[in-house]
PDB file of C-alpha atoms in Angstrom:
ATOM      1  CA  UNK H  17      15.815  42.694  30.591  1.00 55.00           C
ATOM      2  CA  UNK H  18      12.642  40.644  30.733  1.00 57.00           C
ATOM      3  CA  UNK H  19      12.278  37.339  32.570  1.00 62.00           C
ATOM      4  CA  UNK H  20       9.647  36.201  30.096  1.00 63.00           C
ATOM      5  CA  UNK H  21      10.909  34.622  26.934  1.00 63.00           C
ATOM      6  CA  UNK H  22       8.843  34.324  23.851  1.00 65.00           C
ATOM      7  CA  UNK H  23       8.533  30.944  22.319  1.00 63.00           C
ATOM      8  CA  UNK H  24       9.286  30.701  18.686  1.00 62.00           C
ATOM      9  CA  UNK H  25       6.444  29.326  16.653  1.00 58.00           C
ATOM     10  CA  UNK H  26       6.932  25.718  15.700  1.00 57.00           C
ATOM     11  CA  UNK H  27       7.062  25.202  11.962  1.00 54.00           C
ATOM     12  CA  UNK H  28       3.922  23.696  10.549  1.00 55.00           C
ATOM     13  CA  UNK H  29       4.191  20.216   9.060  1.00 53.00           C
ATOM     14  CA  UNK H  30       3.536  19.589   5.419  1.00 64.00           C
ATOM     15  CA  UNK H  31      -0.037  20.246   4.422  1.00 73.00           C
ATOM     16  CA  UNK H  32      -1.716  17.450   2.522  1.00 79.00           C
ATOM     17  CA  UNK H  33      -3.596  18.571  -0.531  1.00 87.00           C
ATOM     18  CA  UNK H  34      -7.340  17.804  -0.439  1.00 88.00           C
ATOM     19  CA  UNK H  35      -7.256  15.579  -3.516  1.00 92.00           C
ATOM     20  CA  UNK H  36      -4.330  13.563  -2.164  1.00 93.00           C
ATOM     21  CA  UNK H  37      -6.282  13.058   1.065  1.00 91.00           C
ATOM     22  CA  UNK H  38      -9.361  11.984  -0.925  1.00 93.00           C
ATOM     23  CA  UNK H  39      -7.154   9.632  -2.929  1.00 94.00           C
ATOM     24  CA  UNK H  40      -5.819   8.036   0.259  1.00 93.00           C
ATOM     25  CA  UNK H  41      -9.426   7.653   1.460  1.00 91.00           C
ATOM     26  CA  UNK H  42     -10.334   5.845  -1.754  1.00 93.00           C
ATOM     27  CA  UNK H  43      -7.333   3.535  -1.360  1.00 93.00           C
ATOM     28  CA  UNK H  44      -8.352   2.645   2.195  1.00 90.00           C
ATOM     29  CA  UNK H  45     -12.114   2.353   1.795  1.00 90.00           C
ATOM     30  CA  UNK H  46     -12.845   1.033  -1.694  1.00 92.00           C
ATOM     31  CA  UNK H  47     -12.890  -2.518  -2.938  1.00 93.00           C
ATOM     32  CA  UNK H  48      -9.988  -3.721  -5.067  1.00 95.00           C
ATOM     33  CA  UNK H  49     -11.842  -4.217  -8.393  1.00 96.00           C
ATOM     34  CA  UNK H  50     -13.273  -0.677  -8.253  1.00 95.00           C
ATOM     35  CA  UNK H  51      -9.849   0.765  -7.417  1.00 96.00           C
ATOM     36  CA  UNK H  52      -8.209  -1.119 -10.257  1.00 97.00           C
ATOM     37  CA  UNK H  53     -10.810   0.168 -12.754  1.00 96.00           C
ATOM     38  CA  UNK H  54     -10.294   3.760 -11.588  1.00 96.00           C
ATOM     39  CA  UNK H  55      -6.521   3.439 -11.681  1.00 97.00           C
ATOM     40  CA  UNK H  56      -6.478   1.841 -15.130  1.00 97.00           C
ATOM     41  CA  UNK H  57      -8.586   4.695 -16.471  1.00 97.00           C
ATOM     42  CA  UNK H  58      -6.514   7.360 -14.687  1.00 97.00           C
ATOM     43  CA  UNK H  59      -3.115   5.877 -15.572  1.00 97.00           C
ATOM     44  CA  UNK H  60      -4.080   5.752 -19.251  1.00 96.00           C
ATOM     45  CA  UNK H  61      -4.521   9.538 -19.250  1.00 96.00           C
ATOM     46  CA  UNK H  62      -1.250  10.363 -17.480  1.00 96.00           C
ATOM     47  CA  UNK H  63       1.886  11.472 -19.273  1.00 95.00           C
ATOM     48  CA  UNK H  64       4.173   8.535 -20.071  1.00 96.00           C
ATOM     49  CA  UNK H  65       7.001   9.984 -17.918  1.00 96.00           C
ATOM     50  CA  UNK H  66       4.751  10.253 -14.855  1.00 96.00           C
ATOM     51  CA  UNK H  67       3.450   6.745 -15.527  1.00 96.00           C
ATOM     52  CA  UNK H  68       7.049   5.489 -15.837  1.00 96.00           C
ATOM     53  CA  UNK H  69       7.893   7.050 -12.465  1.00 97.00           C
ATOM     54  CA  UNK H  70       4.838   5.433 -10.860  1.00 96.00           C
ATOM     55  CA  UNK H  71       5.786   2.082 -12.402  1.00 96.00           C
ATOM     56  CA  UNK H  72       9.423   2.245 -11.237  1.00 96.00           C
ATOM     57  CA  UNK H  73       8.415   3.336  -7.741  1.00 96.00           C
ATOM     58  CA  UNK H  74       5.795   0.595  -7.490  1.00 96.00           C
ATOM     59  CA  UNK H  75       8.262  -2.043  -8.696  1.00 96.00           C
ATOM     60  CA  UNK H  76      10.964  -0.859  -6.289  1.00 96.00           C
ATOM     61  CA  UNK H  77       8.689  -0.678  -3.256  1.00 95.00           C
ATOM     62  CA  UNK H  78       6.819  -3.946  -3.867  1.00 95.00           C
ATOM     63  CA  UNK H  79       9.730  -5.926  -5.327  1.00 94.00           C
ATOM     64  CA  UNK H  80       7.334  -7.223  -7.930  1.00 93.00           C
ATOM     65  CA  UNK H  81       6.083  -6.504 -11.425  1.00 93.00           C
ATOM     66  CA  UNK H  82       9.502  -6.374 -13.090  1.00 95.00           C
ATOM     67  CA  UNK H  83       7.963  -7.697 -16.308  1.00 96.00           C
ATOM     68  CA  UNK H  84       5.593  -4.706 -16.600  1.00 95.00           C
ATOM     69  CA  UNK H  85       6.174  -1.801 -18.962  1.00 95.00           C
ATOM     70  CA  UNK H  86       4.610   1.668 -18.993  1.00 95.00           C
ATOM     71  CA  UNK H  87       2.079   0.382 -21.512  1.00 96.00           C
ATOM     72  CA  UNK H  88       0.852  -2.426 -19.197  1.00 96.00           C
ATOM     73  CA  UNK H  89      -1.709  -0.118 -17.614  1.00 96.00           C
ATOM     74  CA  UNK H  90      -4.011  -2.805 -16.174  1.00 96.00           C
ATOM     75  CA  UNK H  91      -1.026  -4.667 -14.681  1.00 96.00           C
ATOM     76  CA  UNK H  92       0.327  -1.484 -13.109  1.00 97.00           C
ATOM     77  CA  UNK H  93      -3.110  -0.601 -11.741  1.00 97.00           C
ATOM     78  CA  UNK H  94      -3.449  -4.073 -10.232  1.00 97.00           C
ATOM     79  CA  UNK H  95       0.065  -4.021  -8.724  1.00 96.00           C
ATOM     80  CA  UNK H  96      -0.321  -0.540  -7.226  1.00 96.00           C
ATOM     81  CA  UNK H  97      -3.791  -1.154  -5.771  1.00 96.00           C
ATOM     82  CA  UNK H  98      -2.934  -4.578  -4.381  1.00 95.00           C
ATOM     83  CA  UNK H  99       0.250  -3.274  -2.767  1.00 95.00           C
ATOM     84  CA  UNK H 100      -1.528  -0.306  -1.205  1.00 94.00           C
ATOM     85  CA  UNK H 101      -4.381  -2.454   0.098  1.00 92.00           C
ATOM     86  CA  UNK H 102      -1.963  -4.910   1.718  1.00 92.00           C
ATOM     87  CA  UNK H 103       0.438  -2.294   3.114  1.00 93.00           C
ATOM     88  CA  UNK H 104      -1.071   1.205   3.237  1.00 92.00           C
ATOM     89  CA  UNK H 105       1.324   3.907   2.103  1.00 92.00           C
ATOM     90  CA  UNK H 106       3.980   1.611   0.669  1.00 94.00           C
ATOM     91  CA  UNK H 107       3.816   3.148  -2.808  1.00 95.00           C
ATOM     92  CA  UNK H 108       2.055   6.460  -2.184  1.00 94.00           C
ATOM     93  CA  UNK H 109       4.663   7.598   0.341  1.00 93.00           C
ATOM     94  CA  UNK H 110       7.489   7.001  -2.144  1.00 95.00           C
ATOM     95  CA  UNK H 111       6.013   8.863  -5.122  1.00 96.00           C
ATOM     96  CA  UNK H 112       7.221  12.362  -5.900  1.00 95.00           C
ATOM     97  CA  UNK H 113       4.802  15.098  -4.930  1.00 94.00           C
ATOM     98  CA  UNK H 114       4.091  15.926  -8.569  1.00 94.00           C
ATOM     99  CA  UNK H 115       3.349  12.317  -9.526  1.00 96.00           C
ATOM    100  CA  UNK H 116       1.169  11.751  -6.461  1.00 96.00           C
ATOM    101  CA  UNK H 117      -0.826  14.932  -7.063  1.00 96.00           C
ATOM    102  CA  UNK H 118      -1.414  14.114 -10.729  1.00 96.00           C
ATOM    103  CA  UNK H 119      -2.434  10.542  -9.996  1.00 97.00           C
ATOM    104  CA  UNK H 120      -4.685  11.643  -7.124  1.00 96.00           C
ATOM    105  CA  UNK H 121      -6.313  14.321  -9.292  1.00 96.00           C
ATOM    106  CA  UNK H 122      -6.985  11.905 -12.147  1.00 97.00           C
ATOM    107  CA  UNK H 123      -8.395   9.163  -9.899  1.00 96.00           C
ATOM    108  CA  UNK H 124     -10.575  11.371  -7.690  1.00 95.00           C
ATOM    109  CA  UNK H 125     -12.110  13.381 -10.542  1.00 95.00           C
ATOM    110  CA  UNK H 126     -13.287  10.354 -12.510  1.00 95.00           C
ATOM    111  CA  UNK H 127     -17.079   9.893 -12.518  1.00 94.00           C
ATOM    112  CA  UNK H 128     -16.683   6.415 -10.992  1.00 94.00           C
ATOM    113  CA  UNK H 129     -14.892   7.849  -7.944  1.00 93.00           C
ATOM    114  CA  UNK H 130     -17.796  10.038  -6.797  1.00 92.00           C
ATOM    115  CA  UNK H 131     -19.901   7.268  -5.193  1.00 92.00           C
ATOM    116  CA  UNK H 132     -16.778   5.813  -3.570  1.00 92.00           C
ATOM    117  CA  UNK H 133     -16.062   9.098  -1.805  1.00 89.00           C
ATOM    118  CA  UNK H 134     -19.198   8.820   0.358  1.00 89.00           C
ATOM    119  CA  UNK H 135     -18.120   8.868   3.980  1.00 85.00           C
ATOM    120  CA  UNK H 136     -15.006  10.922   3.243  1.00 85.00           C
ATOM    121  CA  UNK H 137     -16.208  13.796   5.439  1.00 82.00           C
ATOM    122  CA  UNK H 138     -16.142  11.613   8.547  1.00 84.00           C
ATOM    123  CA  UNK H 139     -12.722  10.066   7.841  1.00 79.00           C
ATOM    124  CA  UNK H 140     -10.006  10.993  10.329  1.00 76.00           C
ATOM    125  CA  UNK H 141      -7.212  10.596   7.749  1.00 75.00           C
ATOM    126  CA  UNK H 142      -5.356   7.939   9.693  1.00 76.00           C
ATOM    127  CA  UNK H 143      -4.012   4.940   7.815  1.00 67.00           C
ATOM    128  CA  UNK H 144      -4.791   1.897   9.855  1.00 62.00           C
ATOM    129  CA  UNK H 145      -2.813  -1.292   9.554  1.00 57.00           C
ATOM    130  CA  UNK H 146      -4.561  -3.832   7.347  1.00 55.00           C
ATOM    131  CA  UNK H 147      -6.187  -6.780   9.045  1.00 49.00           C
ATOM    132  CA  UNK H 148      -3.838  -9.726   8.921  1.00 49.00           C
ATOM    133  CA  UNK H 149      -5.215 -13.242   8.789  1.00 48.00           C
ATOM    134  CA  UNK H 150      -4.514 -15.237  11.911  1.00 47.00           C
ATOM    135  CA  UNK H 151      -1.886 -17.939  11.581  1.00 48.00           C
ATOM    136  CA  UNK H 152      -3.238 -21.418  12.206  1.00 49.00           C
ATOM    137  CA  UNK H 153      -2.398 -22.704  15.653  1.00 50.00           C
ATOM    138  CA  UNK H 154       0.141 -25.489  15.983  1.00 49.00           C
ATOM    139  CA  UNK H 155      -1.277 -28.975  16.397  1.00 49.00           C
ATOM    140  CA  UNK H 156      -1.190 -30.281  19.932  1.00 48.00           C
ATOM    141  CA  UNK H 157      -0.715 -33.936  19.151  1.00 49.00           C
ATOM    142  CA  UNK H 158       2.747 -35.447  18.761  1.00 46.00           C
ATOM    143  CA  UNK H 159       2.175 -36.635  15.219  1.00 46.00           C
ATOM    144  CA  UNK H 160       2.164 -34.201  12.315  1.00 46.00           C
ATOM    145  CA  UNK H 161       0.876 -35.398   8.980  1.00 49.00           C
ATOM    146  CA  UNK H 162       1.082 -34.192   5.441  1.00 45.00           C
ATOM    147  CA  UNK H 163      -0.336 -35.732   2.268  1.00 51.00           C
ATOM    148  CA  UNK H 164       3.204 -36.807   1.326  1.00 52.00           C
ATOM    149  CA  UNK H 165       5.209 -37.198   4.531  1.00 50.00           C
ATOM    150  CA  UNK H 166       4.317 -38.445   7.995  1.00 48.00           C
ATOM    151  CA  UNK H 167       6.551 -37.123  10.768  1.00 50.00           C
ATOM    152  CA  UNK H 168       6.653 -37.868  14.451  1.00 53.00           C
ATOM    153  CA  UNK H 169       8.163 -35.351  16.859  1.00 53.00           C
ATOM    154  CA  UNK H 170      10.942 -36.971  18.895  1.00 53.00           C
ATOM    155  CA  UNK H 171      13.312 -35.277  21.277  1.00 54.00           C
ATOM    156  CA  UNK H 172      16.966 -35.744  20.379  1.00 50.00           C
ATOM    157  CA  UNK H 173      19.317 -37.126  22.975  1.00 51.00           C
ATOM    158  CA  UNK H 174      21.722 -34.438  24.172  1.00 54.00           C
ATOM    159  CA  UNK H 175      25.199 -34.915  22.736  1.00 55.00           C
ATOM    160  CA  UNK H 176      24.218 -37.880  20.557  1.00 50.00           C
ATOM    161  CA  UNK H 177      24.337 -37.363  16.801  1.00 52.00           C
ATOM    162  CA  UNK H 178      21.232 -38.419  14.937  1.00 53.00           C
ATOM    163  CA  UNK H 179      21.365 -40.320  11.724  1.00 51.00           C
ATOM    164  CA  UNK H 180      19.052 -39.360   8.915  1.00 52.00           C
ATOM    165  CA  UNK H 181      18.137 -43.039   8.582  1.00 53.00           C
ATOM    166  CA  UNK H 182      17.058 -43.476  12.224  1.00 49.00           C
ATOM    167  CA  UNK H 183      13.395 -42.874  13.089  1.00 51.00           C
TER     168      UNK H 183
END
């Protein structure tokens, strides 16, 4: 009997296909109008069943675009690209492997995608959170104004009900 135990090899995680990785790079690094053009062109060439799956998944994940049909290619391209630019992975992670691979292949092999893939070799593959605009800071003065209503902050007396008519 040996005192040394062999470790079992840990199973390897799923391997991302090169074109899916390139597709994710395009989604993260390209400007929205260029992405929408590529997607509109690619979606038009996909089988209607794959396009229907992409549409349903995009609608379900983004809770938007319910009025779109499989023939509204520009609308679907806009919805998908906008959703992915605002929240990376929200749609792509929910697509079936077959749909994602077909979409990635069509988008990355278009002639317009080639210049957008510059810099792909140095990309670490990590999806970073999108930059969120900073919320405006609260005003420091006691009076808040709006074009319609002027309000003054007043502390309420403890235990005393306040009337809507009182200032």
